[in-house]
Short mmCIF file of C-alpha atoms and ligand atoms in Angstrom, two decimals:
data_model
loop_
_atom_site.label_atom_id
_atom_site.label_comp_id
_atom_site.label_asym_id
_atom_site.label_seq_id
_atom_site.Cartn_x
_atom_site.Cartn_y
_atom_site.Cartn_z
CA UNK A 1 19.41 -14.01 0.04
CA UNK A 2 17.50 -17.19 0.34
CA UNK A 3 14.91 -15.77 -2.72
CA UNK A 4 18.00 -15.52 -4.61
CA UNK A 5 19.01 -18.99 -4.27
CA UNK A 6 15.98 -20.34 -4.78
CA UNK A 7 15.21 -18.80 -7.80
CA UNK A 8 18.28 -18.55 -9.18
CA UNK A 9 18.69 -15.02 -10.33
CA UNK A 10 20.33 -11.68 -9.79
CA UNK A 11 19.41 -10.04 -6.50
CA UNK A 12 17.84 -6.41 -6.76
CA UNK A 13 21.28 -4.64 -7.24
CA UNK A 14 22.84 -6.36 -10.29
CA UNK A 15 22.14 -5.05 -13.70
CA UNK A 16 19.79 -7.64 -15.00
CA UNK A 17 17.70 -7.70 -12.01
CA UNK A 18 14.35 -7.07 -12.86
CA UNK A 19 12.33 -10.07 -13.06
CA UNK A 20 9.35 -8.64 -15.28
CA UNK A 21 11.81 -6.91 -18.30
CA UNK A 22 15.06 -7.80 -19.86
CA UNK A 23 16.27 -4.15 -19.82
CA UNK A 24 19.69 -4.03 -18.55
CA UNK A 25 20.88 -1.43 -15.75
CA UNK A 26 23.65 1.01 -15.95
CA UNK A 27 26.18 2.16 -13.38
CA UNK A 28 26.15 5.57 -12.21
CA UNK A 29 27.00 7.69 -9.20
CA UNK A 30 28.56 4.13 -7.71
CA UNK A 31 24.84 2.04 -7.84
CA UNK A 32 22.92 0.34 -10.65
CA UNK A 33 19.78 2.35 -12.51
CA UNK A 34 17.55 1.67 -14.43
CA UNK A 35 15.54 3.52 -17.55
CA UNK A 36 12.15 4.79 -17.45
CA UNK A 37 10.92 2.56 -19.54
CA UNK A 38 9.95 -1.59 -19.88
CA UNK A 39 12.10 -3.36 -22.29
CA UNK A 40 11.04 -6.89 -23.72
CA UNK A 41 9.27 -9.04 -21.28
CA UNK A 42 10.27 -11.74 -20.14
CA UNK A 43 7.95 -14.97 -20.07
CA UNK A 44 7.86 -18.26 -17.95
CA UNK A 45 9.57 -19.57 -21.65
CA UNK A 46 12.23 -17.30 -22.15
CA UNK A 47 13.23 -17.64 -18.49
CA UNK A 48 13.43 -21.38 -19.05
CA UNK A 49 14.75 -21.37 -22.36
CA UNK A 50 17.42 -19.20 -20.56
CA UNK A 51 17.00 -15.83 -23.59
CA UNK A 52 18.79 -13.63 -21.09
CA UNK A 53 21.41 -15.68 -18.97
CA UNK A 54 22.81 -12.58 -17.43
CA UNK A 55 19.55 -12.28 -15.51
CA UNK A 56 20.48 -15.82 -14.03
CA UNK A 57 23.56 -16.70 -11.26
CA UNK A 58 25.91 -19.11 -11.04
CA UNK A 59 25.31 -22.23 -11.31
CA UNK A 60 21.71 -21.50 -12.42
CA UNK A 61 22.71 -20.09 -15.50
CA UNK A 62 22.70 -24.01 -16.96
CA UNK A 63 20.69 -25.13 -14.60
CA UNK A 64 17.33 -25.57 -12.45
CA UNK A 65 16.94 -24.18 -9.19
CA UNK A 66 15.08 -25.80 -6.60
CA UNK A 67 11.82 -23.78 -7.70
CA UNK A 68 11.72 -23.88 -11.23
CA UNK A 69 12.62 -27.89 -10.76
CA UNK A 70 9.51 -27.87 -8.74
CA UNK A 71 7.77 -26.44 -11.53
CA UNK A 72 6.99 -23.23 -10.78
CA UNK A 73 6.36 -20.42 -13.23
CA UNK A 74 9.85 -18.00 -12.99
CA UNK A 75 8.19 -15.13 -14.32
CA UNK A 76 4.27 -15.34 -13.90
CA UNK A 77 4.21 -16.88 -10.81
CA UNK A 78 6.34 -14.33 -8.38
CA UNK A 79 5.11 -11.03 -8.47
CA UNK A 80 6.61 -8.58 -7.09
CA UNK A 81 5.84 -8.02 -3.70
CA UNK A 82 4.03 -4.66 -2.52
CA UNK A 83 5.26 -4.35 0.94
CA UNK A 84 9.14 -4.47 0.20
CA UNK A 85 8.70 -2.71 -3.67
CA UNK A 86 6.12 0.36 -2.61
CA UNK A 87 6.46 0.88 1.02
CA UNK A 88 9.68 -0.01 2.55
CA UNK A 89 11.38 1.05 -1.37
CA UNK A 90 10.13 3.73 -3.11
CA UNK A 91 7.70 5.43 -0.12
CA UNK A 92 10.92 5.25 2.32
CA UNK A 93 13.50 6.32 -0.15
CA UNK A 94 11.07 9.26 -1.62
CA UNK A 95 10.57 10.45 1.87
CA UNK A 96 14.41 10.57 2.57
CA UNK A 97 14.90 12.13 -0.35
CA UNK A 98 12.42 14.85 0.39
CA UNK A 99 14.40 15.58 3.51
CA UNK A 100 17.49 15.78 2.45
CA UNK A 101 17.25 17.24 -1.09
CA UNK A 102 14.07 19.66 -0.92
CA UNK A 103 12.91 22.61 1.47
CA UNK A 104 10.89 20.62 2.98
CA UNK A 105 9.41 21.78 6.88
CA UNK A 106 10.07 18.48 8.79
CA UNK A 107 8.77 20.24 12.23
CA UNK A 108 5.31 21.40 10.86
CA UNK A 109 4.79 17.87 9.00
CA UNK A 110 5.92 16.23 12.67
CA UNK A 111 3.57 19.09 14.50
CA UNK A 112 0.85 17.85 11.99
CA UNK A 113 1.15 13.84 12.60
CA UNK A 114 1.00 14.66 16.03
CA UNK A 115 -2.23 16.50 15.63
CA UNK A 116 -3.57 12.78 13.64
CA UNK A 117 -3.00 10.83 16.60
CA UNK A 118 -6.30 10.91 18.06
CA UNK A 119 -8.13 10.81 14.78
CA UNK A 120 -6.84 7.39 14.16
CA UNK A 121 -9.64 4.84 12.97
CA UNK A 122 -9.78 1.64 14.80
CA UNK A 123 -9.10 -0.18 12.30
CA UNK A 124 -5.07 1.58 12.20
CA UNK A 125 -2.94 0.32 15.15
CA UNK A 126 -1.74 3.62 15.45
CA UNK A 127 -0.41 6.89 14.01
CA UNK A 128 3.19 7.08 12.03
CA UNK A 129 6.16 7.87 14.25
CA UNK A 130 7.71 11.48 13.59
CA UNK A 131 10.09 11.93 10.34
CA UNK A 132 12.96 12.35 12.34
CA UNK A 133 12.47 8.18 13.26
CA UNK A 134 11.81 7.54 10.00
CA UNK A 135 15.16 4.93 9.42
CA UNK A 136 13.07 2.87 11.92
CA UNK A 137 9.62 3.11 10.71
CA UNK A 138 7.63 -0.15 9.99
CA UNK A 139 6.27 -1.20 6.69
CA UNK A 140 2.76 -0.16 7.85
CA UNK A 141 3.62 3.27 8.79
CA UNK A 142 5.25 4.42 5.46
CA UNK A 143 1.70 2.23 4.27
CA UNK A 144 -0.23 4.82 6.49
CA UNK A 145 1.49 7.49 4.94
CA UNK A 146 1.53 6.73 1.70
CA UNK A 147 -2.22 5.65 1.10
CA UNK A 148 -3.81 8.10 3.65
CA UNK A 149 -1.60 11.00 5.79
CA UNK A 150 0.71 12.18 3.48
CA UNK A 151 -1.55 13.77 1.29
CA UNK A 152 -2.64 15.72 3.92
CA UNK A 153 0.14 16.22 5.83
CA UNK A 154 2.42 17.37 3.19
CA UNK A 155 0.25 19.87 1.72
CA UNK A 156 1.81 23.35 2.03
CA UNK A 157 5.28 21.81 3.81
CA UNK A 158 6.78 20.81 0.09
CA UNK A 159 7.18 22.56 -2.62
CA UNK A 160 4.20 22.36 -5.49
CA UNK A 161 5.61 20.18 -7.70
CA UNK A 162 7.05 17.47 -4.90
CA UNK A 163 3.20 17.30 -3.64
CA UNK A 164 2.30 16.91 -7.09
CA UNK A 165 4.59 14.27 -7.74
CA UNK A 166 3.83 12.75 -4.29
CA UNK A 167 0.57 12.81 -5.12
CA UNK A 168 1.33 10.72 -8.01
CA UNK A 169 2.44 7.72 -6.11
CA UNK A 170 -0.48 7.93 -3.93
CA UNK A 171 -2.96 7.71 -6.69
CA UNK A 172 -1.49 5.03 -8.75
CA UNK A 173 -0.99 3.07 -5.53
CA UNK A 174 -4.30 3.71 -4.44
CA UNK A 175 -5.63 2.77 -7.51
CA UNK A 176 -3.73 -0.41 -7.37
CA UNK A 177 -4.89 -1.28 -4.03
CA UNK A 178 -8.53 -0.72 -4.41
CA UNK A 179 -10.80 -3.97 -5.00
CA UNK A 180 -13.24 -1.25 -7.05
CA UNK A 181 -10.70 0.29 -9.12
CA UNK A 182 -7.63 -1.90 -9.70
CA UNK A 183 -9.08 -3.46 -13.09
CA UNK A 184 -11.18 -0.90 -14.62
CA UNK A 185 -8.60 1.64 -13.80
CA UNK A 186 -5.56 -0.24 -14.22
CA UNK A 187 -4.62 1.67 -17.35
CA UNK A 188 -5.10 5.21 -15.53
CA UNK A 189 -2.80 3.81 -12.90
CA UNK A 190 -0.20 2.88 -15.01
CA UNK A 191 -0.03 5.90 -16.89
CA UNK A 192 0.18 7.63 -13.63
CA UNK A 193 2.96 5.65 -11.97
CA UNK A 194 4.72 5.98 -15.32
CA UNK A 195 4.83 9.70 -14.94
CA UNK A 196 5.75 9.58 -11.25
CA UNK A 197 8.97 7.35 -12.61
CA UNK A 198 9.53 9.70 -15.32
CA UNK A 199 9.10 12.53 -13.13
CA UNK A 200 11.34 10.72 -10.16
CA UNK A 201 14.52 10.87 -12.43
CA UNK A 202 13.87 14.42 -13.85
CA UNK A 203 13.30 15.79 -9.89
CA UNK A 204 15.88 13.46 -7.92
CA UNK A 205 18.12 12.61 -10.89
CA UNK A 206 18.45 9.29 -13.20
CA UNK A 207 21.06 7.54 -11.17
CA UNK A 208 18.19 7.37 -8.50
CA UNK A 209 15.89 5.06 -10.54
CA UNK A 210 16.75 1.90 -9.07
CA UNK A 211 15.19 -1.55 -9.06
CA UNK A 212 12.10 -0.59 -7.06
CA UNK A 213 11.25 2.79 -8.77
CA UNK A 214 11.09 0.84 -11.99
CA UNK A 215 9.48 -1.90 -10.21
CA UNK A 216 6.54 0.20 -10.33
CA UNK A 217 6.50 0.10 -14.00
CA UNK A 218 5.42 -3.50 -14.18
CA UNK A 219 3.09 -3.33 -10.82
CA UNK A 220 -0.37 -3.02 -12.64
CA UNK A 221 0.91 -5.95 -14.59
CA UNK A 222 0.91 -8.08 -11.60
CA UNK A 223 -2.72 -6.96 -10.38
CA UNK A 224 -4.14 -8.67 -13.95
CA UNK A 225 -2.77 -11.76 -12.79
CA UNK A 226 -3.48 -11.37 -9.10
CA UNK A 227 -5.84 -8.68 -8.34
CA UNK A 228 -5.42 -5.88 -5.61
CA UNK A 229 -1.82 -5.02 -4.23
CA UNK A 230 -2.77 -6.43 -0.77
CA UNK A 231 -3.00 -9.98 -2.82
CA UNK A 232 0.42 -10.78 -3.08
CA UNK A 233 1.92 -8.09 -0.60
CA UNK A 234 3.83 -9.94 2.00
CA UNK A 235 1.91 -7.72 4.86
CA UNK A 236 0.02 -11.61 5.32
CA UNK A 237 3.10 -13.33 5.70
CA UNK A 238 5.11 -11.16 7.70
CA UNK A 239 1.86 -10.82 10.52
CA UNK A 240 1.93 -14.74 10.45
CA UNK A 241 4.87 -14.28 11.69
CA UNK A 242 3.67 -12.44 15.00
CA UNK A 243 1.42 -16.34 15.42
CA UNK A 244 4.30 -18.07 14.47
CA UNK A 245 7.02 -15.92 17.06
CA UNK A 246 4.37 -16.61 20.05
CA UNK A 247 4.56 -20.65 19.51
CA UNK A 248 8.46 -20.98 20.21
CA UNK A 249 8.93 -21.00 23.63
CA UNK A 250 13.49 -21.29 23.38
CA UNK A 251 15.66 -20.70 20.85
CA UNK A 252 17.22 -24.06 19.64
CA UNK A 253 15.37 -26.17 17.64
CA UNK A 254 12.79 -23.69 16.65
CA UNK A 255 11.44 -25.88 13.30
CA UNK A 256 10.71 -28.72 15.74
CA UNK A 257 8.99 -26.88 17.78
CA UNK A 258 6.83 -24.80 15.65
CA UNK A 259 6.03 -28.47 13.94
CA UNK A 260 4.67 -30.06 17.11
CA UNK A 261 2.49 -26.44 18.02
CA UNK A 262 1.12 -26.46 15.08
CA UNK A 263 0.14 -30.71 15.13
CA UNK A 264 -0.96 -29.79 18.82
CA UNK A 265 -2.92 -27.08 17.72
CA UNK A 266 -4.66 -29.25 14.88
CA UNK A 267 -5.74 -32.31 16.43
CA UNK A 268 -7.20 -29.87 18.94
CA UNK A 269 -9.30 -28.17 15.99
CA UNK A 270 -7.70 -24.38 16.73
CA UNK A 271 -7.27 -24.06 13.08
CA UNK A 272 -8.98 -21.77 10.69
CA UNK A 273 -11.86 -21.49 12.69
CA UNK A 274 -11.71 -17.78 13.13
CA UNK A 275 -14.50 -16.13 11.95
CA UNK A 276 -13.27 -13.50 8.81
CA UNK A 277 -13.56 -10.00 9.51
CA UNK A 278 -12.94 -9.30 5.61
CA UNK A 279 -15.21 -6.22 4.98
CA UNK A 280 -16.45 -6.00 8.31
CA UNK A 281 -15.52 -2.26 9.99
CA UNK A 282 -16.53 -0.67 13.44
CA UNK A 283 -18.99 2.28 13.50
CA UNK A 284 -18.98 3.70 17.00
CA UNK A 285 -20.51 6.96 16.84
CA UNK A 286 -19.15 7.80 20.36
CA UNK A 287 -15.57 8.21 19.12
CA UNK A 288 -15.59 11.08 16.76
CA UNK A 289 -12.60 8.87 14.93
CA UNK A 290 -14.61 6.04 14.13
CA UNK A 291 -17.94 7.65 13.14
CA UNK A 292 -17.81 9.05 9.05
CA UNK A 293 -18.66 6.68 6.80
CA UNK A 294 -20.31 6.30 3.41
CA UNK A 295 -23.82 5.46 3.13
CA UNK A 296 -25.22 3.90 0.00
CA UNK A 297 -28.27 6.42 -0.12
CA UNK A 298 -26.39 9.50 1.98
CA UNK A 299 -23.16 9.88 0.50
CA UNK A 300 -20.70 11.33 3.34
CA UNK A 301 -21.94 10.96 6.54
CA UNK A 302 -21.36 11.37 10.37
CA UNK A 303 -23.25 8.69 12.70
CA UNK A 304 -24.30 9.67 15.77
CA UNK A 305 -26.69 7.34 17.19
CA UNK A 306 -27.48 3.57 16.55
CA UNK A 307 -30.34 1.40 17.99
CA UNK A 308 -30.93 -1.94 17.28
CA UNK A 309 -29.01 -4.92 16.56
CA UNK A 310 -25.93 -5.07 14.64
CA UNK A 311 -27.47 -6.70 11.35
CA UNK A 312 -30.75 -4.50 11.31
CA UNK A 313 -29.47 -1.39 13.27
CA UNK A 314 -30.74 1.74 12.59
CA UNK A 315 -27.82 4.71 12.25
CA UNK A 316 -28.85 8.20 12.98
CA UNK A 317 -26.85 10.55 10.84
CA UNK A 318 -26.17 13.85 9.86
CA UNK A 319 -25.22 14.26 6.41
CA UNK A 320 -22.37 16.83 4.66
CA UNK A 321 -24.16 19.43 2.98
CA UNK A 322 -21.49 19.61 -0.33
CA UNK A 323 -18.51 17.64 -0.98
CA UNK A 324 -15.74 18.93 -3.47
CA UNK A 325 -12.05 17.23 -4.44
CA UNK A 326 -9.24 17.54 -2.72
CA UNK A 327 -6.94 17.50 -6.19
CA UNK A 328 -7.71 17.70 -9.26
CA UNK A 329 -4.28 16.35 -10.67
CA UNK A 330 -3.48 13.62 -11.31
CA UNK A 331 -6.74 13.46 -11.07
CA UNK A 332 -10.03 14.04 -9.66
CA UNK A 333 -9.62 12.61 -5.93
CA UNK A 334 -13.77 12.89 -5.68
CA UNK A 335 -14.55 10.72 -8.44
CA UNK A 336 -11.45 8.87 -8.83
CA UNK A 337 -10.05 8.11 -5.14
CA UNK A 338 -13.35 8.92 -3.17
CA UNK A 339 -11.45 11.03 -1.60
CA UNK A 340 -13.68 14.05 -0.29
CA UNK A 341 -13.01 17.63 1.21
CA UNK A 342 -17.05 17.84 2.61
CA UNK A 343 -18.29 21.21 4.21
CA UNK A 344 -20.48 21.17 7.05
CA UNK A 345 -23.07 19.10 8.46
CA UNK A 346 -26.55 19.28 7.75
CA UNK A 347 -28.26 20.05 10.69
CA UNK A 348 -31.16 17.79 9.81
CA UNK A 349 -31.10 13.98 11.30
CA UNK A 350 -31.57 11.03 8.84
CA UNK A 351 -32.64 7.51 9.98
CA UNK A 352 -30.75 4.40 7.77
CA UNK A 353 -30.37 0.76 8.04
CA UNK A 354 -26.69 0.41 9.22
CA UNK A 355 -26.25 -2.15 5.99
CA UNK A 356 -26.50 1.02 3.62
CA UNK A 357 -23.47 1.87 5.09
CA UNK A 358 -20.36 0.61 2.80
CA UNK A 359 -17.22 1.66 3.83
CA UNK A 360 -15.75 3.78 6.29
CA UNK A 361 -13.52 7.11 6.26
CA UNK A 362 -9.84 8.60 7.85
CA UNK A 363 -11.75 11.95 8.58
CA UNK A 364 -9.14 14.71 9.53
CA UNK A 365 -10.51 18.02 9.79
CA UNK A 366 -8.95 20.75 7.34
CA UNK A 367 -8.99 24.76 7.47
CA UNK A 368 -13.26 24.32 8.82
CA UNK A 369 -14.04 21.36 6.71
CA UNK A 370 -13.68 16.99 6.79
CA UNK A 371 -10.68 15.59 4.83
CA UNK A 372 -12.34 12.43 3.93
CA UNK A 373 -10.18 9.31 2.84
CA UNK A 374 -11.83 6.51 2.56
CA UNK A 375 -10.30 3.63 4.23
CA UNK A 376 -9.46 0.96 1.33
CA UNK A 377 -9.69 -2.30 2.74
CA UNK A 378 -13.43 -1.81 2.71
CA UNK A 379 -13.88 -0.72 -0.64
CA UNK A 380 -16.22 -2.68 -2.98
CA UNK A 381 -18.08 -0.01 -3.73
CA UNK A 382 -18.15 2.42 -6.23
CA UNK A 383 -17.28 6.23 -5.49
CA UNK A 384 -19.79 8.93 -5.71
CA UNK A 385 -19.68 12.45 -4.59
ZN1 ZN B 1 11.58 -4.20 -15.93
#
């Protein structure tokens, strides 16, 4: 509510909501939907020049709001936000859907994410709660779901084509998300989330594509101005908010407070001075959850030793003797994704420097073999199988 009045325009249910296109919403089925396509643009200009002035409220329909007076760009300067658009939108309301509208096996997809919770990397807080909690899962678990689990965990419990058009979603987000792949593949992602929108009326019905299902028609826009997803998700924000929660020690005057914390806290130098973990992960080969990982000269690999120190370690490691996809549509999950199914372990031990080693995997084994996901906030590198 306080977005809206600060920008000045419609709020995500009114017919001229969207904030990237001037394509006007219908009512159906008692809620506003949208087409499956992007209508004109709209541009910092036009939004100033007022060109559409339904998109606008009252009084801003004549006028500034407090943002735009500030000079901010309307249009090019608020993208839309990942966290609210992807996960808690179109990830929570596809899931519900499956439930309620589809055959799908909710016990054997809860009997599998129990069977995850011990394969959880480190670098997860923990495993998704069950489906049957899902109206009270977090952002991050229909994240976790989305960009890793569900592929796995919905395989076999849906029908063919909801995994396929599951899988849809999970490639164009990944896509999106990855610091390798979100420029040089942004036009494969787009055409992919544009089928998963065309396919989302077609499977669900047309009075179901709503603001944030066609939100994800103007998402690889918004990584050419601001790179990966996790850019301008709010996931940054909303964690500040954990730092922020811990300074307040009552509940009146909680601005004053959290002003003279944060003045205590920087005349006494706290700030900033954490050392960045960006790109940093954990190997420890004694926890069979943190232990596969990529290796720039192995491929797929499974540590089990390290000696050394932690800049010039040397990694023991058994390598996978052959790797194949896991899909092949939308498209190759190997060589698109690095996403691996890998076969067993060579018996012979390799010796590496621990810097070879470039990002790290979700490993869940699968019918005798290593569903291997690479974990994304890691990935610089390119994908080889
Ligand atoms: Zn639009």
């Amino acid at each position: 509510m306080l977005l809206i009045e600060l920008t000045g325009v419609q709020s995500h249910t009114g017919k001229s909501s969207c904030s990237k296109c001037d394509q006007i919403g219908d009512y159906k089925e008692r809620r506003v939907c949208f087409s499956k396509q992007i209508k004109n643009l709209r541009t910092d200009l036009s939004f100033k020049n007022r060109n559409d002035r339904s998109h606008h409220i009252t009084p801003f329909k004549f006028r500034e709001s407090i943002l735009e007076s500030g000079n901010f760009k309307m249009v090019s300067q608020f993208p839309l936000d990942p966290m609210h658009l992807v996960d808690l939108g179109v990830c929570k309301m596809l899931l519900q859907l499956l439930i309620k509208k589809s055959n799908i096996n909710v016990s054997k997809i809860n009997e599998k994410i129990t069977f995850l919770s011990n394969l959880v990397p480190s670098e997860f807080g923990r495993i998704c709660r069950s489906l049957d909690d899902i109206n009270i899962w977090k952002a991050t678990e229909f994240r976790q779901f989305l960009l890793y689990i569900g592929i796995f965990v919905l395989k076999d419990c849906v029908s063919g084509d909801h995994y396929y058009h599951f899988l849809l979603l999970h490639a164009g987000i990944r896509l999106l998300s990855c610091k390798k792949s979100y420029s040089s593949e942004a036009n494969v992602a787009q055409q992919i989330l544009e089928e998963f929108v065309d396919l989302f009326g077609n499977i669900y019905g047309d009075h179901l594509v709503n603001y944030n299902i066609h939100g994800l028609l103007h998402l690889t826009e918004c990584t050419k101005l601001y790179g990966p997803l996790d850019n301008f998700s709010a996931y940054k924000f909303e964690n500040h908010m954990q730092f922020l929660k811990k300074l307040i020690n009552k509940l009146n005057k909680i601005l004053q407070q959290l002003h003279l914390r944060l003045e205590e806290r920087n005349s006494a130098d706290f700030s900033c001075n954490k050392i960045s973990k960006i790109n940093s992960f954990n190997i420890d080969y004694k926890k069979e959850k943190d232990s596969y990982c990529f290796s720039k000269k192995l491929g797929p690999i499974k540590v089990i030793g390290m000696a050394g120190e932690s800049g010039s370690a040397i990694v023991s490691a058994h390598c996978f003797f052959c790797v194949e996809s896991y899909f092949q549509e939308p498209l190759e999950s190997s060589t698109g994704l690095g996403i691996l199914l890998a076969n067993k372990l060579d018996p012979q031990l390799f010796k590496i420097e621990k810097d070879y080693i470039v990002y790290k995997y979700f490993s869940i084994p699968h019918e005798g073999k290593f569903l291997l996901i690479p974990i994304l906030h890691h990935l610089f590198h390119e994908f080889s199988n």
